[in-house]
């Protein structure tokens, strides 16, 4: 290699960069195939995600020893990419439904889907703020277009709303990056953390206002992506305007990427050991758990209830950040298993009549007597709802126990009380749906959109929910090895 090029560009390690290459390269390959009228883009997209997941699985158990420039090979990077690829693959398998829906018949959907996954992969694989921003905007723009592809008025409204909020979040992020660079002279978060610690401990009076403005900007930008209160208001409307498949994607993958970035940004700011930041962080977690939980009680539509529920679960996940990456990813793995199964059930009772309406609606009455009309779907639904409610021995029970252990070990008193009370409240709206399924007379016989692929995904997720303690232990042992 030319010495000049060697000095400007580190030696490429394909194991580190291969997941990103597979997603972006797969999207470009699909675009070229579409020019020639290729009829099976879904198969290529699934194959690309299987390859991506396989590469990440190998890297997770045999991690590269060195980073490649600004691309990291730590546990947070590899776990984040692995979870993003896994969730994206499982949710894309739900497109193998019995009935055909417009968004999945559009040839542009699958290249954009891979570009979006590539953007989120880039976000979690680096701590360089400009590369994080590039991944954030690439994924967000692709997501906006995908929302509009279902052809519904609410889908277009959701896309416009998400685009507007995403632009605002991007402005906050750029301003926060500029202020951090002004304060520290670094764009990588490890250097930013050291610089902020120096600024804070030297008590420079002119720097402290910029420090807190930068903190507010970064919290606003990343808080939008992870639906942190008060930046969560967009999420229920976005859920309502999209199919359960894409709503499930939004509930898991963007938040996974945002949580990894939040983990790194908070470590940089908490490196200052500021009492104000620690109390602000505790207050935001409490609000993110409590307010959406209260709103979920008022919902009459199951999908909107799931939207507020997922925001509350984000608050639990954020409480793991101070306990380390292992606890955060362990909790999100359990949430991933449960939420994919729950949205698979919603997708299995969707039909073309829903597609003809302006929105995909799921009132509680639609599930009345499901145990009589579709007993297998009712049993699978009960497993996922009990898990989300934190009822033992299902997955989210172990997740919440792990979170409580983390915050109690940090000598917290306020947050454990908030978590326990909110867990009790959340059981009300989950059990309301269970009562409709098992104890009310069926009003109609719901049509089923199910195929062997959908049943396989939902049954596998239910099995993992039941035996989740072993899944969690296996992941934690692997991540520590």
PDB file of C-alpha atoms in Angstrom, residues 27-151:
ATOM      1  CA  UNK A  27     -29.025  -2.840  -0.710  1.00  0.00           C
ATOM      2  CA  UNK A  28     -27.079  -1.687  -3.762  1.00  0.00           C
ATOM      3  CA  UNK A  29     -27.230  -5.213  -5.240  1.00  0.00           C
ATOM      4  CA  UNK A  30     -31.011  -5.262  -4.792  1.00  0.00           C
ATOM      5  CA  UNK A  31     -31.352  -1.879  -6.462  1.00  0.00           C
ATOM      6  CA  UNK A  32     -29.455  -3.194  -9.490  1.00  0.00           C
ATOM      7  CA  UNK A  33     -31.631  -6.331  -9.573  1.00  0.00           C
ATOM      8  CA  UNK A  34     -34.778  -4.193  -9.438  1.00  0.00           C
ATOM      9  CA  UNK A  35     -33.682  -2.406 -12.603  1.00  0.00           C
ATOM     10  CA  UNK A  36     -34.000  -5.768 -14.385  1.00  0.00           C
ATOM     11  CA  UNK A  37     -37.372  -6.505 -12.792  1.00  0.00           C
ATOM     12  CA  UNK A  38     -36.199  -9.059 -10.233  1.00  0.00           C
ATOM     13  CA  UNK A  39     -39.254 -10.716  -8.659  1.00  0.00           C
ATOM     14  CA  UNK A  40     -37.922 -12.025  -5.314  1.00  0.00           C
ATOM     15  CA  UNK A  41     -36.190  -9.169  -3.451  1.00  0.00           C
ATOM     16  CA  UNK A  42     -37.421 -10.497  -0.085  1.00  0.00           C
ATOM     17  CA  UNK A  43     -35.339 -13.677  -0.479  1.00  0.00           C
ATOM     18  CA  UNK A  44     -32.188 -11.668  -1.220  1.00  0.00           C
ATOM     19  CA  UNK A  45     -32.798  -9.333   1.728  1.00  0.00           C
ATOM     20  CA  UNK A  46     -33.308 -12.291   4.088  1.00  0.00           C
ATOM     21  CA  UNK A  47     -30.147 -13.960   2.765  1.00  0.00           C
ATOM     22  CA  UNK A  48     -28.176 -10.731   3.282  1.00  0.00           C
ATOM     23  CA  UNK A  49     -29.353 -10.425   6.891  1.00  0.00           C
ATOM     24  CA  UNK A  50     -28.586 -14.104   7.578  1.00  0.00           C
ATOM     25  CA  UNK A  51     -25.034 -13.542   6.311  1.00  0.00           C
ATOM     26  CA  UNK A  52     -24.719 -10.375   8.404  1.00  0.00           C
ATOM     27  CA  UNK A  53     -25.953 -12.159  11.523  1.00  0.00           C
ATOM     28  CA  UNK A  54     -23.583 -15.093  10.883  1.00  0.00           C
ATOM     29  CA  UNK A  55     -20.561 -12.798  10.557  1.00  0.00           C
ATOM     30  CA  UNK A  56     -21.514 -10.989  13.765  1.00  0.00           C
ATOM     31  CA  UNK A  57     -22.120 -14.272  15.604  1.00  0.00           C
ATOM     32  CA  UNK A  58     -18.591 -15.424  14.716  1.00  0.00           C
ATOM     33  CA  UNK A  59     -17.144 -12.030  15.704  1.00  0.00           C
ATOM     34  CA  UNK A  60     -19.050 -12.092  19.022  1.00  0.00           C
ATOM     35  CA  UNK A  61     -17.419 -15.377  20.057  1.00  0.00           C
ATOM     36  CA  UNK A  62     -14.061 -14.592  18.412  1.00  0.00           C
ATOM     37  CA  UNK A  63     -13.778 -10.794  18.671  1.00  0.00           C
ATOM     38  CA  UNK A  64     -11.047  -8.988  16.713  1.00  0.00           C
ATOM     39  CA  UNK A  65      -8.204  -7.880  18.930  1.00  0.00           C
ATOM     40  CA  UNK A  66      -7.873  -4.356  17.516  1.00  0.00           C
ATOM     41  CA  UNK A  67     -10.240  -1.615  16.454  1.00  0.00           C
ATOM     42  CA  UNK A  68     -10.109  -0.348  12.887  1.00  0.00           C
ATOM     43  CA  UNK A  69      -9.685   3.408  13.018  1.00  0.00           C
ATOM     44  CA  UNK A  70     -12.857   4.747  14.629  1.00  0.00           C
ATOM     45  CA  UNK A  71     -14.706   1.411  14.334  1.00  0.00           C
ATOM     46  CA  UNK A  72     -14.861  -0.397  17.681  1.00  0.00           C
ATOM     47  CA  UNK A  73     -14.745  -4.083  18.508  1.00  0.00           C
ATOM     48  CA  UNK A  74     -15.795  -3.878  22.158  1.00  0.00           C
ATOM     49  CA  UNK A  75     -18.713  -5.769  23.680  1.00  0.00           C
ATOM     50  CA  UNK A  76     -21.165  -2.901  23.225  1.00  0.00           C
ATOM     51  CA  UNK A  77     -20.391  -2.611  19.516  1.00  0.00           C
ATOM     52  CA  UNK A  78     -20.591  -6.335  18.748  1.00  0.00           C
ATOM     53  CA  UNK A  79     -23.673  -6.965  20.931  1.00  0.00           C
ATOM     54  CA  UNK A  80     -25.471  -3.962  19.473  1.00  0.00           C
ATOM     55  CA  UNK A  81     -24.787  -5.036  15.895  1.00  0.00           C
ATOM     56  CA  UNK A  82     -25.751  -8.638  16.683  1.00  0.00           C
ATOM     57  CA  UNK A  83     -29.093  -7.631  18.205  1.00  0.00           C
ATOM     58  CA  UNK A  84     -29.854  -5.234  15.341  1.00  0.00           C
ATOM     59  CA  UNK A  85     -29.184  -7.938  12.741  1.00  0.00           C
ATOM     60  CA  UNK A  86     -31.184 -10.546  14.678  1.00  0.00           C
ATOM     61  CA  UNK A  87     -34.242  -8.336  15.210  1.00  0.00           C
ATOM     62  CA  UNK A  88     -34.152  -7.061  11.608  1.00  0.00           C
ATOM     63  CA  UNK A  89     -34.005 -10.632  10.279  1.00  0.00           C
ATOM     64  CA  UNK A  90     -36.820 -11.981  12.470  1.00  0.00           C
ATOM     65  CA  UNK A  91     -39.093  -9.041  11.679  1.00  0.00           C
ATOM     66  CA  UNK A  92     -38.411  -9.317   7.953  1.00  0.00           C
ATOM     67  CA  UNK A  93     -39.477 -12.978   8.111  1.00  0.00           C
ATOM     68  CA  UNK A  94     -42.932 -11.694   9.088  1.00  0.00           C
ATOM     69  CA  UNK A  95     -43.266 -10.318   5.558  1.00  0.00           C
ATOM     70  CA  UNK A  96     -43.802 -13.958   4.478  1.00  0.00           C
ATOM     71  CA  UNK A  97     -47.503 -13.564   5.280  1.00  0.00           C
ATOM     72  CA  UNK A  98     -50.478 -15.227   3.601  1.00  0.00           C
ATOM     73  CA  UNK A  99     -51.938 -11.997   2.264  1.00  0.00           C
ATOM     74  CA  UNK A 100     -49.989  -9.475   0.221  1.00  0.00           C
ATOM     75  CA  UNK A 101     -49.633  -5.908   1.481  1.00  0.00           C
ATOM     76  CA  UNK A 102     -48.576  -2.930  -0.585  1.00  0.00           C
ATOM     77  CA  UNK A 103     -45.481  -1.959   1.399  1.00  0.00           C
ATOM     78  CA  UNK A 104     -43.948  -5.424   1.025  1.00  0.00           C
ATOM     79  CA  UNK A 105     -44.796  -5.582  -2.672  1.00  0.00           C
ATOM     80  CA  UNK A 106     -42.911  -2.362  -3.425  1.00  0.00           C
ATOM     81  CA  UNK A 107     -39.460  -3.224  -4.860  1.00  0.00           C
ATOM     82  CA  UNK A 108     -37.838  -0.227  -3.156  1.00  0.00           C
ATOM     83  CA  UNK A 109     -38.788  -1.527   0.298  1.00  0.00           C
ATOM     84  CA  UNK A 110     -36.024  -4.122   0.629  1.00  0.00           C
ATOM     85  CA  UNK A 111     -33.005  -2.036  -0.493  1.00  0.00           C
ATOM     86  CA  UNK A 112     -34.158   0.757   1.827  1.00  0.00           C
ATOM     87  CA  UNK A 113     -34.619  -1.759   4.634  1.00  0.00           C
ATOM     88  CA  UNK A 114     -31.024  -2.938   4.262  1.00  0.00           C
ATOM     89  CA  UNK A 115     -29.727   0.660   4.045  1.00  0.00           C
ATOM     90  CA  UNK A 116     -31.638   1.441   7.241  1.00  0.00           C
ATOM     91  CA  UNK A 117     -30.151  -1.573   9.041  1.00  0.00           C
ATOM     92  CA  UNK A 118     -26.712  -0.511   7.769  1.00  0.00           C
ATOM     93  CA  UNK A 119     -27.211   2.973   9.214  1.00  0.00           C
ATOM     94  CA  UNK A 120     -28.083   1.599  12.650  1.00  0.00           C
ATOM     95  CA  UNK A 121     -25.126  -0.795  12.434  1.00  0.00           C
ATOM     96  CA  UNK A 122     -22.817   2.157  11.781  1.00  0.00           C
ATOM     97  CA  UNK A 123     -24.254   4.016  14.786  1.00  0.00           C
ATOM     98  CA  UNK A 124     -23.351   1.289  17.261  1.00  0.00           C
ATOM     99  CA  UNK A 125     -19.988   0.321  15.759  1.00  0.00           C
ATOM    100  CA  UNK A 126     -18.212   3.634  16.409  1.00  0.00           C
ATOM    101  CA  UNK A 127     -17.731   6.274  19.089  1.00  0.00           C
ATOM    102  CA  UNK A 128     -16.815   9.013  16.587  1.00  0.00           C
ATOM    103  CA  UNK A 129     -19.597  11.595  16.743  1.00  0.00           C
ATOM    104  CA  UNK A 130     -19.580  12.431  13.019  1.00  0.00           C
ATOM    105  CA  UNK A 131     -19.838   8.755  12.040  1.00  0.00           C
ATOM    106  CA  UNK A 132     -22.654   8.299  14.561  1.00  0.00           C
ATOM    107  CA  UNK A 133     -24.436  11.247  12.954  1.00  0.00           C
ATOM    108  CA  UNK A 134     -23.926   9.776   9.472  1.00  0.00           C
ATOM    109  CA  UNK A 135     -25.445   6.472  10.587  1.00  0.00           C
ATOM    110  CA  UNK A 136     -28.301   8.237  12.371  1.00  0.00           C
ATOM    111  CA  UNK A 137     -29.303  10.319   9.352  1.00  0.00           C
ATOM    112  CA  UNK A 138     -28.890   7.451   6.856  1.00  0.00           C
ATOM    113  CA  UNK A 139     -31.161   5.214   8.913  1.00  0.00           C
ATOM    114  CA  UNK A 140     -33.689   7.969   9.633  1.00  0.00           C
ATOM    115  CA  UNK A 141     -34.103   9.008   5.995  1.00  0.00           C
ATOM    116  CA  UNK A 142     -34.603   5.403   4.892  1.00  0.00           C
ATOM    117  CA  UNK A 143     -37.111   4.877   7.698  1.00  0.00           C
ATOM    118  CA  UNK A 144     -39.146   7.928   6.653  1.00  0.00           C
ATOM    119  CA  UNK A 145     -39.512   6.593   3.114  1.00  0.00           C
ATOM    120  CA  UNK A 146     -40.446   3.110   4.342  1.00  0.00           C
ATOM    121  CA  UNK A 147     -43.223   4.575   6.489  1.00  0.00           C
ATOM    122  CA  UNK A 148     -44.747   6.265   3.455  1.00  0.00           C
ATOM    123  CA  UNK A 149     -44.643   3.147   1.259  1.00  0.00           C
ATOM    124  CA  UNK A 150     -47.815   1.606   2.713  1.00  0.00           C
ATOM    125  CA  UNK A 151     -49.852   4.140   0.726  1.00  0.00           C
TER     126      UNK A 151
END
